[in-house]
Amino acid sequence: MTSILTTAQQAQGRALLTQFDRLEGFVPGEGSLTPALVMVSEAPGKVEAQVGHPFQGPAGNELDRWLATLGLTRAEVYLTGAVRSRPYQIGPTGLKRDRRPTPAEVAASAPLLDAELQQLQGRLLVPLGNTGLQRLLGSKVKISAVHGQLLTQPIRKWSAADQRFELTTASYQIFPLYHPSYSRRFKKILPTVNADLTTLKQLLDSQD
């Protein structure tokens, strides 16, 4: 799979491992450079951090089911995320377990996603779960309120000069979905997810 990130940008991403104590691995975005859609997730998990590719294991299987429903393969989409290394914490047994990335980790990783989205401008963005969604639209937007809806608006971009997020001048089409790991754990949400996928497929078909 191809990544938009250059060797220098990937090195910049790996350098964050020395800046933050509890990040591990590095997973660049990957997929088609002319994708049908761009999926923006939260961060890699344990397996992803080990192999260096997004959406492996059970969550990857669920994503593949979603893509099959949409009539797509991984080679036809671009997979990326808010943070590129696995955020972890040490559990009571002393083992590492996944955690949500901190705002500082999201901000430090922002230039990587910005670089990808700049090259993918005009492509449909599909944030997966709250972290991917809020990286694009801000913390006041909740996935439970906007999933399965087509939004057209500016997204957040990191300003190195001002050290804060600002809105882009261009508007993007955004279709939020729940995260595959969430629907895998909470089966009661599956009918909602399947309905959202049906709506998304109709949208994609109408754009052909």
PDB file of C-alpha atoms in Angstrom:
ATOM      1  CA  MET A   1       0.000   0.000   0.000  1.00  0.00           C
ATOM      2  CA  THR A   2       1.137   3.532  -0.789  1.00  0.00           C
ATOM      3  CA  SER A   3       1.440   6.348   1.761  1.00  0.00           C
ATOM      4  CA  ILE A   4       1.179  10.030   0.922  1.00  0.00           C
ATOM      5  CA  LEU A   5       3.656  10.829   3.691  1.00  0.00           C
ATOM      6  CA  THR A   6       7.219  11.387   2.552  1.00  0.00           C
ATOM      7  CA  THR A   7      10.206   9.740   4.209  1.00  0.00           C
ATOM      8  CA  ALA A   8      10.915  13.004   6.038  1.00  0.00           C
ATOM      9  CA  GLN A   9       7.321  13.284   7.268  1.00  0.00           C
ATOM     10  CA  GLN A  10       7.372   9.711   8.504  1.00  0.00           C
ATOM     11  CA  ALA A  11      10.605  10.444  10.361  1.00  0.00           C
ATOM     12  CA  GLN A  12       8.860  13.455  11.908  1.00  0.00           C
ATOM     13  CA  GLY A  13       6.091  11.157  13.073  1.00  0.00           C
ATOM     14  CA  ARG A  14       8.487   8.623  14.572  1.00  0.00           C
ATOM     15  CA  ALA A  15      10.279  11.433  16.413  1.00  0.00           C
ATOM     16  CA  LEU A  16       7.123  11.910  18.508  1.00  0.00           C
ATOM     17  CA  LEU A  17       7.943   8.620  20.224  1.00  0.00           C
ATOM     18  CA  THR A  18      10.771  10.432  22.019  1.00  0.00           C
ATOM     19  CA  GLN A  19       8.519  13.369  22.884  1.00  0.00           C
ATOM     20  CA  PHE A  20       5.727  11.360  24.517  1.00  0.00           C
ATOM     21  CA  ASP A  21       6.405   8.617  27.053  1.00  0.00           C
ATOM     22  CA  ARG A  22       3.494   6.311  26.308  1.00  0.00           C
ATOM     23  CA  LEU A  23       3.351   6.024  22.562  1.00  0.00           C
ATOM     24  CA  GLU A  24       4.755   3.070  20.610  1.00  0.00           C
ATOM     25  CA  GLY A  25       5.114   2.028  16.972  1.00  0.00           C
ATOM     26  CA  PHE A  26       4.369   4.108  13.911  1.00  0.00           C
ATOM     27  CA  VAL A  27       1.645   3.587  11.306  1.00  0.00           C
ATOM     28  CA  PRO A  28       1.588   5.943   8.304  1.00  0.00           C
ATOM     29  CA  GLY A  29      -1.599   6.458   6.347  1.00  0.00           C
ATOM     30  CA  GLU A  30      -1.926   4.149   3.367  1.00  0.00           C
ATOM     31  CA  GLY A  31      -4.097   3.227   0.420  1.00  0.00           C
ATOM     32  CA  SER A  32      -5.138   4.716  -2.897  1.00  0.00           C
ATOM     33  CA  LEU A  33      -3.837   8.135  -3.905  1.00  0.00           C
ATOM     34  CA  THR A  34      -7.160   8.689  -5.714  1.00  0.00           C
ATOM     35  CA  PRO A  35      -9.493   7.119  -3.153  1.00  0.00           C
ATOM     36  CA  ALA A  36     -13.254   6.808  -3.172  1.00  0.00           C
ATOM     37  CA  LEU A  37     -13.119   8.020   0.433  1.00  0.00           C
ATOM     38  CA  VAL A  38     -10.650   8.817   3.221  1.00  0.00           C
ATOM     39  CA  MET A  39     -11.201   7.129   6.586  1.00  0.00           C
ATOM     40  CA  VAL A  40      -9.851   9.025   9.605  1.00  0.00           C
ATOM     41  CA  SER A  41      -9.651   6.898  12.743  1.00  0.00           C
ATOM     42  CA  GLU A  42      -8.287   7.458  16.247  1.00  0.00           C
ATOM     43  CA  ALA A  43      -4.891   5.743  16.591  1.00  0.00           C
ATOM     44  CA  PRO A  44      -3.249   2.359  16.073  1.00  0.00           C
ATOM     45  CA  GLY A  45      -3.764  -0.467  18.538  1.00  0.00           C
ATOM     46  CA  LYS A  46      -1.292  -3.119  19.674  1.00  0.00           C
ATOM     47  CA  VAL A  47      -1.255  -5.210  16.488  1.00  0.00           C
ATOM     48  CA  GLU A  48      -1.189  -2.185  14.181  1.00  0.00           C
ATOM     49  CA  ALA A  49       1.787  -0.754  16.070  1.00  0.00           C
ATOM     50  CA  GLN A  50       3.621  -4.058  15.707  1.00  0.00           C
ATOM     51  CA  VAL A  51       3.074  -4.548  11.963  1.00  0.00           C
ATOM     52  CA  GLY A  52       2.995  -0.892  10.852  1.00  0.00           C
ATOM     53  CA  HIS A  53      -0.320  -1.048   8.988  1.00  0.00           C
ATOM     54  CA  PRO A  54      -3.780   0.265   9.951  1.00  0.00           C
ATOM     55  CA  PHE A  55      -6.787  -1.817  10.959  1.00  0.00           C
ATOM     56  CA  GLN A  56      -5.451  -5.282  11.674  1.00  0.00           C
ATOM     57  CA  GLY A  57      -7.060  -7.990  13.792  1.00  0.00           C
ATOM     58  CA  PRO A  58     -10.760  -7.998  14.765  1.00  0.00           C
ATOM     59  CA  ALA A  59     -11.320  -4.282  14.057  1.00  0.00           C
ATOM     60  CA  GLY A  60      -9.691  -4.777  10.663  1.00  0.00           C
ATOM     61  CA  ASN A  61     -12.041  -7.672   9.920  1.00  0.00           C
ATOM     62  CA  GLU A  62     -14.996  -5.491  10.781  1.00  0.00           C
ATOM     63  CA  LEU A  63     -13.674  -2.692   8.562  1.00  0.00           C
ATOM     64  CA  ASP A  64     -13.254  -5.143   5.691  1.00  0.00           C
ATOM     65  CA  ARG A  65     -16.905  -6.155   6.137  1.00  0.00           C
ATOM     66  CA  TRP A  66     -17.897  -2.496   5.920  1.00  0.00           C
ATOM     67  CA  LEU A  67     -15.845  -1.976   2.784  1.00  0.00           C
ATOM     68  CA  ALA A  68     -17.415  -5.065   1.166  1.00  0.00           C
ATOM     69  CA  THR A  69     -20.851  -3.604   1.948  1.00  0.00           C
ATOM     70  CA  LEU A  70     -19.767  -0.419   0.171  1.00  0.00           C
ATOM     71  CA  GLY A  71     -18.419  -2.393  -2.800  1.00  0.00           C
ATOM     72  CA  LEU A  72     -14.865  -1.258  -2.043  1.00  0.00           C
ATOM     73  CA  THR A  73     -11.514  -2.754  -1.099  1.00  0.00           C
ATOM     74  CA  ARG A  74      -8.653  -1.309   0.934  1.00  0.00           C
ATOM     75  CA  ALA A  75      -6.865  -0.563  -2.328  1.00  0.00           C
ATOM     76  CA  GLU A  76      -9.674   1.869  -3.238  1.00  0.00           C
ATOM     77  CA  VAL A  77      -9.686   3.933  -0.031  1.00  0.00           C
ATOM     78  CA  TYR A  78      -7.117   5.798   2.070  1.00  0.00           C
ATOM     79  CA  LEU A  79      -6.782   4.886   5.754  1.00  0.00           C
ATOM     80  CA  THR A  80      -5.307   7.404   8.149  1.00  0.00           C
ATOM     81  CA  GLY A  81      -5.780   8.697  11.686  1.00  0.00           C
ATOM     82  CA  ALA A  82      -5.536  11.482  14.226  1.00  0.00           C
ATOM     83  CA  VAL A  83      -2.466   9.900  15.892  1.00  0.00           C
ATOM     84  CA  ARG A  84      -0.010   7.517  14.204  1.00  0.00           C
ATOM     85  CA  SER A  85       1.472   5.693  17.191  1.00  0.00           C
ATOM     86  CA  ARG A  86      -0.280   3.519  19.741  1.00  0.00           C
ATOM     87  CA  PRO A  87      -1.261   5.415  22.910  1.00  0.00           C
ATOM     88  CA  TYR A  88      -1.064   3.022  25.851  1.00  0.00           C
ATOM     89  CA  GLN A  89      -1.275   2.950  29.612  1.00  0.00           C
ATOM     90  CA  ILE A  90      -0.053   0.387  32.128  1.00  0.00           C
ATOM     91  CA  GLY A  91      -2.934  -1.612  33.584  1.00  0.00           C
ATOM     92  CA  PRO A  92      -3.250  -3.057  37.098  1.00  0.00           C
ATOM     93  CA  THR A  93      -1.507  -6.264  35.986  1.00  0.00           C
ATOM     94  CA  GLY A  94       1.445  -4.334  34.592  1.00  0.00           C
ATOM     95  CA  LEU A  95       0.476  -4.974  30.972  1.00  0.00           C
ATOM     96  CA  LYS A  96       0.014  -2.283  28.337  1.00  0.00           C
ATOM     97  CA  ARG A  97      -3.497  -1.462  27.226  1.00  0.00           C
ATOM     98  CA  ASP A  98      -4.897   0.982  24.706  1.00  0.00           C
ATOM     99  CA  ARG A  99      -6.097   4.427  25.732  1.00  0.00           C
ATOM    100  CA  ARG A 100      -7.501   7.473  24.004  1.00  0.00           C
ATOM    101  CA  PRO A 101      -4.811   9.887  22.752  1.00  0.00           C
ATOM    102  CA  THR A 102      -4.353  13.120  24.646  1.00  0.00           C
ATOM    103  CA  PRO A 103      -5.048  16.536  23.066  1.00  0.00           C
ATOM    104  CA  ALA A 104      -1.277  17.169  23.064  1.00  0.00           C
ATOM    105  CA  GLU A 105      -0.647  13.945  21.131  1.00  0.00           C
ATOM    106  CA  VAL A 106      -3.369  14.822  18.626  1.00  0.00           C
ATOM    107  CA  ALA A 107      -1.919  18.318  18.147  1.00  0.00           C
ATOM    108  CA  ALA A 108       1.640  17.025  17.723  1.00  0.00           C
ATOM    109  CA  SER A 109       0.433  14.535  15.101  1.00  0.00           C
ATOM    110  CA  ALA A 110      -1.720  17.090  13.284  1.00  0.00           C
ATOM    111  CA  PRO A 111       0.793  18.141  10.585  1.00  0.00           C
ATOM    112  CA  LEU A 112       0.881  14.566   9.284  1.00  0.00           C
ATOM    113  CA  LEU A 113      -2.868  14.367   8.740  1.00  0.00           C
ATOM    114  CA  ASP A 114      -2.928  17.924   7.387  1.00  0.00           C
ATOM    115  CA  ALA A 115      -0.325  16.980   4.770  1.00  0.00           C
ATOM    116  CA  GLU A 116      -2.369  13.988   3.663  1.00  0.00           C
ATOM    117  CA  LEU A 117      -5.686  15.823   3.514  1.00  0.00           C
ATOM    118  CA  GLN A 118      -4.131  18.670   1.559  1.00  0.00           C
ATOM    119  CA  GLN A 119      -3.251  16.206  -1.200  1.00  0.00           C
ATOM    120  CA  LEU A 120      -6.632  14.488  -0.895  1.00  0.00           C
ATOM    121  CA  GLN A 121      -8.715  17.660  -1.011  1.00  0.00           C
ATOM    122  CA  GLY A 122     -12.049  17.063  -2.673  1.00  0.00           C
ATOM    123  CA  ARG A 123     -12.273  13.477  -1.425  1.00  0.00           C
ATOM    124  CA  LEU A 124     -15.070  12.372   0.874  1.00  0.00           C
ATOM    125  CA  LEU A 125     -13.842  12.208   4.496  1.00  0.00           C
ATOM    126  CA  VAL A 126     -15.215   9.441   6.724  1.00  0.00           C
ATOM    127  CA  PRO A 127     -14.170   9.977  10.356  1.00  0.00           C
ATOM    128  CA  LEU A 128     -14.511   6.828  12.461  1.00  0.00           C
ATOM    129  CA  GLY A 129     -15.607   7.453  16.052  1.00  0.00           C
ATOM    130  CA  ASN A 130     -15.332  10.530  18.229  1.00  0.00           C
ATOM    131  CA  THR A 131     -11.560  11.038  18.118  1.00  0.00           C
ATOM    132  CA  GLY A 132     -11.356  11.040  14.326  1.00  0.00           C
ATOM    133  CA  LEU A 133     -14.465  13.205  14.116  1.00  0.00           C
ATOM    134  CA  GLN A 134     -13.335  15.744  16.713  1.00  0.00           C
ATOM    135  CA  ARG A 135      -9.885  15.999  15.154  1.00  0.00           C
ATOM    136  CA  LEU A 136     -11.675  17.327  12.064  1.00  0.00           C
ATOM    137  CA  LEU A 137     -14.576  19.287  13.556  1.00  0.00           C
ATOM    138  CA  GLY A 138     -13.769  20.067  17.193  1.00  0.00           C
ATOM    139  CA  SER A 139     -14.682  18.650  20.583  1.00  0.00           C
ATOM    140  CA  LYS A 140     -18.270  19.919  20.613  1.00  0.00           C
ATOM    141  CA  VAL A 141     -19.285  17.564  17.784  1.00  0.00           C
ATOM    142  CA  LYS A 142     -20.314  14.083  18.922  1.00  0.00           C
ATOM    143  CA  ILE A 143     -20.480  10.973  16.765  1.00  0.00           C
ATOM    144  CA  SER A 144     -23.829  10.005  18.336  1.00  0.00           C
ATOM    145  CA  ALA A 145     -25.347  13.215  16.958  1.00  0.00           C
ATOM    146  CA  VAL A 146     -23.948  13.279  13.415  1.00  0.00           C
ATOM    147  CA  HIS A 147     -23.257   9.660  12.366  1.00  0.00           C
ATOM    148  CA  GLY A 148     -24.707   8.712   9.008  1.00  0.00           C
ATOM    149  CA  GLN A 149     -25.137  12.321   7.885  1.00  0.00           C
ATOM    150  CA  LEU A 150     -23.421  14.150   5.047  1.00  0.00           C
ATOM    151  CA  LEU A 151     -21.816  17.350   6.343  1.00  0.00           C
ATOM    152  CA  THR A 152     -20.186  20.037   4.218  1.00  0.00           C
ATOM    153  CA  GLN A 153     -17.967  22.424   6.154  1.00  0.00           C
ATOM    154  CA  PRO A 154     -14.390  23.496   6.909  1.00  0.00           C
ATOM    155  CA  ILE A 155     -12.185  21.206   8.999  1.00  0.00           C
ATOM    156  CA  ARG A 156      -9.529  21.906  11.607  1.00  0.00           C
ATOM    157  CA  LYS A 157      -5.935  22.394  10.535  1.00  0.00           C
ATOM    158  CA  TRP A 158      -2.924  22.960  12.797  1.00  0.00           C
ATOM    159  CA  SER A 159      -1.320  26.398  12.695  1.00  0.00           C
ATOM    160  CA  ALA A 160       2.371  26.097  13.522  1.00  0.00           C
ATOM    161  CA  ALA A 161       2.671  29.881  13.811  1.00  0.00           C
ATOM    162  CA  ASP A 162      -0.145  30.208  16.354  1.00  0.00           C
ATOM    163  CA  GLN A 163       0.241  26.757  17.938  1.00  0.00           C
ATOM    164  CA  ARG A 164      -3.461  26.032  17.726  1.00  0.00           C
ATOM    165  CA  PHE A 165      -6.065  24.590  15.408  1.00  0.00           C
ATOM    166  CA  GLU A 166      -7.805  26.862  12.917  1.00  0.00           C
ATOM    167  CA  LEU A 167     -10.437  26.201  10.273  1.00  0.00           C
ATOM    168  CA  THR A 168      -9.571  25.651   6.633  1.00  0.00           C
ATOM    169  CA  THR A 169     -10.855  28.106   4.053  1.00  0.00           C
ATOM    170  CA  ALA A 170     -12.082  25.229   1.884  1.00  0.00           C
ATOM    171  CA  SER A 171     -15.089  23.100   2.819  1.00  0.00           C
ATOM    172  CA  TYR A 172     -14.989  19.299   2.827  1.00  0.00           C
ATOM    173  CA  GLN A 173     -17.677  16.652   2.510  1.00  0.00           C
ATOM    174  CA  ILE A 174     -17.722  14.583   5.699  1.00  0.00           C
ATOM    175  CA  PHE A 175     -19.719  11.415   6.447  1.00  0.00           C
ATOM    176  CA  PRO A 176     -19.104  10.268  10.054  1.00  0.00           C
ATOM    177  CA  LEU A 177     -19.402   6.626  11.121  1.00  0.00           C
ATOM    178  CA  TYR A 178     -19.010   4.821  14.424  1.00  0.00           C
ATOM    179  CA  HIS A 179     -15.626   3.158  14.887  1.00  0.00           C
ATOM    180  CA  PRO A 180     -15.408  -0.514  13.811  1.00  0.00           C
ATOM    181  CA  SER A 181     -14.065  -1.542  17.223  1.00  0.00           C
ATOM    182  CA  TYR A 182     -17.096   0.080  18.883  1.00  0.00           C
ATOM    183  CA  SER A 183     -19.606  -1.773  16.720  1.00  0.00           C
ATOM    184  CA  ARG A 184     -17.657  -4.983  17.277  1.00  0.00           C
ATOM    185  CA  ARG A 185     -17.885  -4.640  21.052  1.00  0.00           C
ATOM    186  CA  PHE A 186     -21.451  -3.312  21.232  1.00  0.00           C
ATOM    187  CA  LYS A 187     -23.591  -5.433  18.942  1.00  0.00           C
ATOM    188  CA  LYS A 188     -26.716  -3.390  19.642  1.00  0.00           C
ATOM    189  CA  ILE A 189     -25.299  -0.593  17.486  1.00  0.00           C
ATOM    190  CA  LEU A 190     -24.923  -2.858  14.418  1.00  0.00           C
ATOM    191  CA  PRO A 191     -28.364  -2.058  12.898  1.00  0.00           C
ATOM    192  CA  THR A 192     -27.484   1.650  13.080  1.00  0.00           C
ATOM    193  CA  VAL A 193     -24.058   1.043  11.544  1.00  0.00           C
ATOM    194  CA  ASN A 194     -25.551  -1.043   8.745  1.00  0.00           C
ATOM    195  CA  ALA A 195     -28.127   1.663   8.009  1.00  0.00           C
ATOM    196  CA  ASP A 196     -25.352   4.277   7.884  1.00  0.00           C
ATOM    197  CA  LEU A 197     -23.363   2.093   5.478  1.00  0.00           C
ATOM    198  CA  THR A 198     -26.413   1.774   3.237  1.00  0.00           C
ATOM    199  CA  THR A 199     -26.748   5.551   3.169  1.00  0.00           C
ATOM    200  CA  LEU A 200     -23.035   5.956   2.441  1.00  0.00           C
ATOM    201  CA  LYS A 201     -23.201   3.444  -0.416  1.00  0.00           C
ATOM    202  CA  GLN A 202     -26.112   5.343  -1.940  1.00  0.00           C
ATOM    203  CA  LEU A 203     -24.054   8.527  -1.696  1.00  0.00           C
ATOM    204  CA  LEU A 204     -21.029   6.911  -3.344  1.00  0.00           C
ATOM    205  CA  ASP A 205     -23.183   5.401  -6.093  1.00  0.00           C
ATOM    206  CA  SER A 206     -24.734   8.800  -6.816  1.00  0.00           C
ATOM    207  CA  GLN A 207     -21.267  10.324  -7.273  1.00  0.00           C
ATOM    208  CA  ASP A 208     -20.138   7.763  -9.860  1.00  0.00           C
TER     209      ASP A 208
END
